[in-house]
Amino acid sequence: MYAFEYHRPSSIKEAASLARKLADAKLIAGGQSMVPALKLRLARPTAMIDLNDLPELRGISVVGTNVVIGALTRHAEVAASKDVLMTLPVLAKVAAGIGDHQVRNMGTLGGAIANNDPAADYPAALLGLGATVTTNKRDIPADKFFTGMYETALKPGEIIASVSFPMAKRAAYIKFRNPASRFALVGVFVSETAGNVRVAVTGAAPCVFRVKNMEKALASKFAPEAIARIRVPADNLNSDLHAGAEYRSHLITVLAQRAVEAALSGK
Amino acid sequence: MNAPVIGTRVERKEDYRFLTGSGTYTDDVALPGQTCAYFLRSQHAHAKINRIDISKAKTAPGVIEVFTGADLPGSVGGLPCGWLITDVNGQPMKEPKHPLLAQGKVRYVGDHVAVVIAETLNQAKDACELIEVDYEVLPAVVNVADARKPGAAQVHDIAPDNTCYVWALGDKTAVDKAFAQAAHVTKLDFINNRLIPNAIEPRAAVASYSRGDDSYTLYVTSQNPHVARLLMTAFVLGLPEHKLRVIAPDVGGGFGSKIFLYAEETVLTWASKQVNRPIKWTAERSESFVSDAHGRDHLTSAELALDKNGGFLALRVHTTANMGAYLSTFASCIPTILYATLLAGQYTTPAIYCEVTAVFTNTAPVDAYRGAGRPEASYVIERLVSTAAREMKIPDADIRRRNFIKEFPYQTPVALCYDTGDYEATLTEALKLADVAGFEARRKEAAARGKLRGLGYSAYIEACGLAPSNVAGSLGARAGLFEAGEVRVHPTGKVTVFTGSHSHGQGHETTFAQVVADRLGLGVDDVDIVHGDTGRILFGMGTYGSRSIAVGGTAIVKALDKIVAKGKRIAAHLLEAPDADIEFKDGKFTVAGTDRQVPFAQVALSAYVPHHYPLDKLEPGLNESAVYDPTNFTFPAGSHICEVEVDPDTGATKIVNFTAVDDFGKTINPMIVEGQVHGGLAQGIGQALLEACVYDRETGQLLTGTYLDYAVPRADDLPSFKVTTRETPCTHNPLGVKGCGEAGAIGAPAAVINAIVDALAHLGIRDIEMPATPQRVWQALQSAKKERIAT
Amino acid sequence: MEMSGEQTILRPQAVTWSSITDPRVLKACIPGCESMDKVGDNEYELVMGAKVGPVSAKFKGKITLADVDAPHAYTLIFEGQGGVAGFAKGQANVRLLPDGETTRLQYTAKAMIGGKLAQVGSRLVDGVARKMAESFFSAFNEHVSGVKGEG
């Protein structure tokens, strides 16, 4: 690890002003991607701004038909939250399936979506539910938030405060794991919210994306067979040691059907 | 009478220490004035070094010294290879120099170029970044299949066509003749996938030098500290052997990778005198991936000739084995002596011929990894046998039974002579335990859920208890393969045993204590086992090849025999009876036919407080040692049956049942044996389904250099194993033991792949390459589908 | 992996050619380029920063324009050392096809990384390389055409 300045602000305002002021500074929440990069000397920020002293970023609340989760909430907290289990159980399941125990006890919702790893689970949940990201500056719909590989709509000095998830009539997330990393080789999130069907895919492309033609088919008939013949073309899908683009394309269709089935069965 | 100790599930004595974090591993060692070392490693698979500039690094904060290959004196040799293989042309294998720090060239990603010694690790790393190396990148040869192609890059000038040796075993003429007369020939080509060992504790070393007596102490993660000392002093550094003490304290797993003498600990030992301060190096996981010796990596073409009834007539095997960039300590004997000699398996195949070509490539050195040669052999045989069975429509169990060796001793056509075994018994037990009779019903039930079930067999054999030194010597071994043990009885009758075997997960502190407790009629807690220190232990060849109980355990038994013999003479004196009349049983020396007796502890006390003692006939004290050199290998064998369920939509394979019935001879501690089998099976299943070390075929970059890409098996990848043993005692050691450490890794891969192929065979699939990842299985299903549409 | 792409440049071939061989334009369009200095004919020294998620590295290296066939085609070769992170090499074969007052720019590109980056990042290599190539050529298009490029 290279040396860096360490800041631990006590308000979002202070954190944002530090982030604006310090060139090359990095925000750190759970550190589950950042710390390994630091230890490998693959990152050399001049300063780290630790967000862990910002209690206003923590917590889970039910607001109307939405579940609002603070950016600093750990995956394990979401997985175990009664509020989440009662109102949006699929989200608890997503959180419970991220990484391993250590990662879930440290990793945070805000950190995961700000990092936007191409194979991360939370981006699929946000996009698949049509969630809204609230920052210290504005509200950003999930559709506009994830902009590319490890890229988001966040501007310098902008800090995620919370994410608001609409409750779903039914929803499911099915992840086919990379046998080594256990990240999603392909993960498909399917939901039906008030008259709105969404299908979001992670792991398969440089960035999480929606499958509009599946959404359309499911909107007219929410059943696995409605999408059995819909394929996402392999052209822009990821190809690596573990899965070629063709295989990923195939898996999207298989997993989307299984997700629909799971959503229907409520499991 | 005391309760029996041998054969009972005594809880592991070492676990309290490990589970409470009280172990002492090499990285826990902290010596006064200790410095830190960090190695600069090559980022290139193959490059000429035009220039190394260490001037900036030398003056960086905290830096004590920086060494490159140029700083090593001419008297320092390269890392030696311990086994000489003679080529089919009678020439010795090609042994290119394996320098401690690169000299003029780097030959694999991770090759050690320079070492920085600094006050702190971070300072050493910082300084490492200041070393400027001017590399002239050369084309690399990476894949074993490419090594001998015309125009391939040459790894070493002294090894044309990248060939280390071409070696053969068996009667080629007889084999060719048998093939000409065969009713059926089954042929398969295999890749035995390259593996990375992944011991939980990375390699580490702490070296120190004492000016006062010109001596060195090295703490190192070694499976065989005496061998490390011998090789390091006599073959590399030219130091007096008695001036180096090597200590391998608690070691967290090895799987073979810690047998070998590596550059890092050797450089540290040399450098500790140069800087006159202790130096510590602990590999980071990223370093382990690129610099631990890897395993397997064979390319094989194999054929089995059968008569019309499915009787085996002959086996012909051609294998190309990857040595990596340099010959590691035992690299040369793995694909030859430990591979080709096993090709008879459990069968009476009368003629076998095997030709092995060992090649150099621009990859990390390849050496022994759990099973070492034997998993590769077993895979060849058991895949061929199951494929032949399918082709000839003979049930798997029947074709095996038809060809099992049934009479012992049995001389195979590939040098080994099996002393004992009962292959029918392990197979029958496995069929029962795996409920093979109910399989068809389970297959149908799975099919109704859209899943494909398959059943795979593997009847493996291994040669363990390495080995008779004279046999090994005649085959090219440059060392003896005996083991030493010393039993020190203390005045109160408590016992400390010093063994040349080394425990790094095997539980010797418990198993060996059980052997001693059983013999001397003591409690297991009255016996301590000391290992891993050349300063305390007579000598030792270490732990590998499932040899510890068979060879190391026997050495202890031989020493115990001497203790008992001397104890009888002391007791005879105390009881005023002739020596010959004394019997020893249940911890008591008794005059035969009387109730006159003296307990073991009293004899011990008398030996150390010799007030009433036969000083004219006997020395005081009760301490005996023995060195045991076995007369033969031991031959553990067994039957594994794997049941899988393949999801045809995703290609994912789930192991739903795994049964292992093994014959390890007598078992000392069934719980520890089961643990060893479980671990071995996990690694065997890992090889079959998950693990693959992948280098970029052109550039030689390691693409599976972290756990993001290298899949080690996790608990939820594995079923709850059904494991049991059958015992045919080994005939040539007093405990009747054979060894159990590697069996799981040897038998499992073929069982798993046979099961997957069984699940898919009805679609026309006859082979799946390891590891059978979901993508590979899915692709096989896709091509099978296409083929069926085409025809 | 080799990737390919095409951009329609709203300028004639000659203008496009002079821009794509202009080091100032290259410097402006290479993602993360911090400096680029001529060291020989068609040879430039360059410093660029690359960032992929939590990982960032600074590469010092060389850009060479090879197989120059004015005003039709060339090969852009990049080789850079990222210190402890490892190294990267990339190559793009660029062809300019005149299409009236516009130019069709076609490219095929491939990339290779070595050292620690290769060891930890193999799953990301293709995606990153594709992104870099797309970002370079669309930045070039934007720079030359004056409008946001379309790939």
PDB file of C-alpha atoms in Angstrom, chain B residues 57-155:
ATOM      1  CA  ALA B  57      16.837   1.321  -5.128  1.00  0.00           C
ATOM      2  CA  LYS B  58      20.040   1.063  -3.120  1.00  0.00           C
ATOM      3  CA  THR B  59      19.748   4.577  -1.817  1.00  0.00           C
ATOM      4  CA  ALA B  60      16.014   4.464  -1.157  1.00  0.00           C
ATOM      5  CA  PRO B  61      14.861   4.976   2.445  1.00  0.00           C
ATOM      6  CA  GLY B  62      15.339   1.992   4.701  1.00  0.00           C
ATOM      7  CA  VAL B  63      17.146  -0.113   2.137  1.00  0.00           C
ATOM      8  CA  ILE B  64      19.965  -2.268   3.490  1.00  0.00           C
ATOM      9  CA  GLU B  65      20.970  -4.141   0.377  1.00  0.00           C
ATOM     10  CA  VAL B  66      19.844  -4.974  -3.129  1.00  0.00           C
ATOM     11  CA  PHE B  67      21.094  -8.111  -4.837  1.00  0.00           C
ATOM     12  CA  THR B  68      20.794  -9.291  -8.413  1.00  0.00           C
ATOM     13  CA  GLY B  69      22.112 -12.377 -10.139  1.00  0.00           C
ATOM     14  CA  ALA B  70      25.391 -10.562 -10.739  1.00  0.00           C
ATOM     15  CA  ASP B  71      26.010 -10.252  -6.992  1.00  0.00           C
ATOM     16  CA  LEU B  72      25.988 -13.985  -6.354  1.00  0.00           C
ATOM     17  CA  PRO B  73      29.533 -15.335  -6.270  1.00  0.00           C
ATOM     18  CA  GLY B  74      30.600 -17.965  -8.781  1.00  0.00           C
ATOM     19  CA  SER B  75      30.704 -20.555  -6.005  1.00  0.00           C
ATOM     20  CA  VAL B  76      26.923 -20.365  -5.652  1.00  0.00           C
ATOM     21  CA  GLY B  77      25.266 -23.002  -7.789  1.00  0.00           C
ATOM     22  CA  GLY B  78      21.805 -23.323  -9.245  1.00  0.00           C
ATOM     23  CA  LEU B  79      18.863 -25.112  -7.664  1.00  0.00           C
ATOM     24  CA  PRO B  80      19.419 -28.839  -8.182  1.00  0.00           C
ATOM     25  CA  CYS B  81      17.066 -31.519  -9.465  1.00  0.00           C
ATOM     26  CA  GLY B  82      16.990 -34.583  -7.244  1.00  0.00           C
ATOM     27  CA  TRP B  83      16.236 -37.242  -9.807  1.00  0.00           C
ATOM     28  CA  LEU B  84      18.241 -38.083 -12.909  1.00  0.00           C
ATOM     29  CA  ILE B  85      16.192 -39.468 -15.764  1.00  0.00           C
ATOM     30  CA  THR B  86      18.071 -41.161 -18.550  1.00  0.00           C
ATOM     31  CA  ASP B  87      16.841 -40.559 -22.075  1.00  0.00           C
ATOM     32  CA  VAL B  88      15.851 -43.429 -24.394  1.00  0.00           C
ATOM     33  CA  ASN B  89      19.161 -42.779 -26.146  1.00  0.00           C
ATOM     34  CA  GLY B  90      21.078 -43.386 -22.949  1.00  0.00           C
ATOM     35  CA  GLN B  91      21.814 -39.704 -22.472  1.00  0.00           C
ATOM     36  CA  PRO B  92      21.176 -37.926 -19.190  1.00  0.00           C
ATOM     37  CA  MET B  93      18.221 -35.531 -19.166  1.00  0.00           C
ATOM     38  CA  LYS B  94      18.993 -31.906 -19.993  1.00  0.00           C
ATOM     39  CA  GLU B  95      19.535 -29.973 -16.781  1.00  0.00           C
ATOM     40  CA  PRO B  96      19.736 -26.276 -17.467  1.00  0.00           C
ATOM     41  CA  LYS B  97      21.066 -24.152 -14.648  1.00  0.00           C
ATOM     42  CA  HIS B  98      18.311 -22.832 -12.403  1.00  0.00           C
ATOM     43  CA  PRO B  99      19.834 -19.636 -11.033  1.00  0.00           C
ATOM     44  CA  LEU B 100      18.786 -18.199  -7.667  1.00  0.00           C
ATOM     45  CA  LEU B 101      18.390 -14.785  -9.270  1.00  0.00           C
ATOM     46  CA  ALA B 102      18.036 -14.398 -13.022  1.00  0.00           C
ATOM     47  CA  GLN B 103      21.250 -14.331 -14.962  1.00  0.00           C
ATOM     48  CA  GLY B 104      20.904 -12.733 -18.359  1.00  0.00           C
ATOM     49  CA  LYS B 105      17.401 -14.015 -19.004  1.00  0.00           C
ATOM     50  CA  VAL B 106      14.035 -14.438 -17.405  1.00  0.00           C
ATOM     51  CA  ARG B 107      12.062 -17.504 -18.390  1.00  0.00           C
ATOM     52  CA  TYR B 108       8.626 -17.206 -16.833  1.00  0.00           C
ATOM     53  CA  VAL B 109       6.309 -14.628 -15.360  1.00  0.00           C
ATOM     54  CA  GLY B 110       7.315 -14.562 -11.706  1.00  0.00           C
ATOM     55  CA  ASP B 111      10.973 -15.516 -12.296  1.00  0.00           C
ATOM     56  CA  HIS B 112      13.068 -13.956  -9.538  1.00  0.00           C
ATOM     57  CA  VAL B 113      15.219 -11.086 -10.777  1.00  0.00           C
ATOM     58  CA  ALA B 114      16.415  -9.219  -7.708  1.00  0.00           C
ATOM     59  CA  VAL B 115      15.869  -9.002  -3.984  1.00  0.00           C
ATOM     60  CA  VAL B 116      15.625  -5.874  -1.881  1.00  0.00           C
ATOM     61  CA  ILE B 117      16.341  -6.111   1.824  1.00  0.00           C
ATOM     62  CA  ALA B 118      15.016  -3.206   3.860  1.00  0.00           C
ATOM     63  CA  GLU B 119      13.958  -2.244   7.357  1.00  0.00           C
ATOM     64  CA  THR B 120      10.270  -2.596   6.517  1.00  0.00           C
ATOM     65  CA  LEU B 121       8.327  -4.491   3.905  1.00  0.00           C
ATOM     66  CA  ASN B 122       6.843  -1.323   2.488  1.00  0.00           C
ATOM     67  CA  GLN B 123      10.307   0.166   2.075  1.00  0.00           C
ATOM     68  CA  ALA B 124      11.457  -2.977   0.313  1.00  0.00           C
ATOM     69  CA  LYS B 125       8.486  -2.771  -2.027  1.00  0.00           C
ATOM     70  CA  ASP B 126       9.031   0.923  -2.678  1.00  0.00           C
ATOM     71  CA  ALA B 127      12.661   0.292  -3.519  1.00  0.00           C
ATOM     72  CA  CYS B 128      11.749  -2.613  -5.761  1.00  0.00           C
ATOM     73  CA  GLU B 129       9.802  -0.166  -7.889  1.00  0.00           C
ATOM     74  CA  LEU B 130      12.986   1.853  -8.365  1.00  0.00           C
ATOM     75  CA  ILE B 131      14.926  -1.003  -9.926  1.00  0.00           C
ATOM     76  CA  GLU B 132      15.171  -0.433 -13.636  1.00  0.00           C
ATOM     77  CA  VAL B 133      15.414  -3.515 -15.801  1.00  0.00           C
ATOM     78  CA  ASP B 134      15.965  -3.186 -19.519  1.00  0.00           C
ATOM     79  CA  TYR B 135      14.237  -6.259 -20.938  1.00  0.00           C
ATOM     80  CA  GLU B 136      14.386  -7.361 -24.524  1.00  0.00           C
ATOM     81  CA  VAL B 137      11.177  -9.337 -24.773  1.00  0.00           C
ATOM     82  CA  LEU B 138      11.489 -12.650 -26.598  1.00  0.00           C
ATOM     83  CA  PRO B 139       8.785 -14.871 -28.051  1.00  0.00           C
ATOM     84  CA  ALA B 140       7.511 -17.344 -25.498  1.00  0.00           C
ATOM     85  CA  VAL B 141       6.503 -20.976 -25.688  1.00  0.00           C
ATOM     86  CA  VAL B 142       3.771 -21.733 -23.226  1.00  0.00           C
ATOM     87  CA  ASN B 143       1.594 -24.683 -24.052  1.00  0.00           C
ATOM     88  CA  VAL B 144       2.872 -28.218 -23.724  1.00  0.00           C
ATOM     89  CA  ALA B 145       1.464 -28.966 -27.183  1.00  0.00           C
ATOM     90  CA  ASP B 146       3.518 -26.164 -28.735  1.00  0.00           C
ATOM     91  CA  ALA B 147       6.861 -26.899 -27.091  1.00  0.00           C
ATOM     92  CA  ARG B 148       8.280 -29.131 -29.791  1.00  0.00           C
ATOM     93  CA  LYS B 149       6.684 -27.499 -32.801  1.00  0.00           C
ATOM     94  CA  PRO B 150       9.127 -26.281 -35.442  1.00  0.00           C
ATOM     95  CA  GLY B 151       9.926 -22.627 -34.882  1.00  0.00           C
ATOM     96  CA  ALA B 152       8.862 -22.653 -31.236  1.00  0.00           C
ATOM     97  CA  ALA B 153      10.778 -20.324 -28.966  1.00  0.00           C
ATOM     98  CA  GLN B 154      13.681 -22.057 -27.241  1.00  0.00           C
ATOM     99  CA  VAL B 155      13.679 -21.871 -23.463  1.00  0.00           C
TER     100      VAL B 155
END
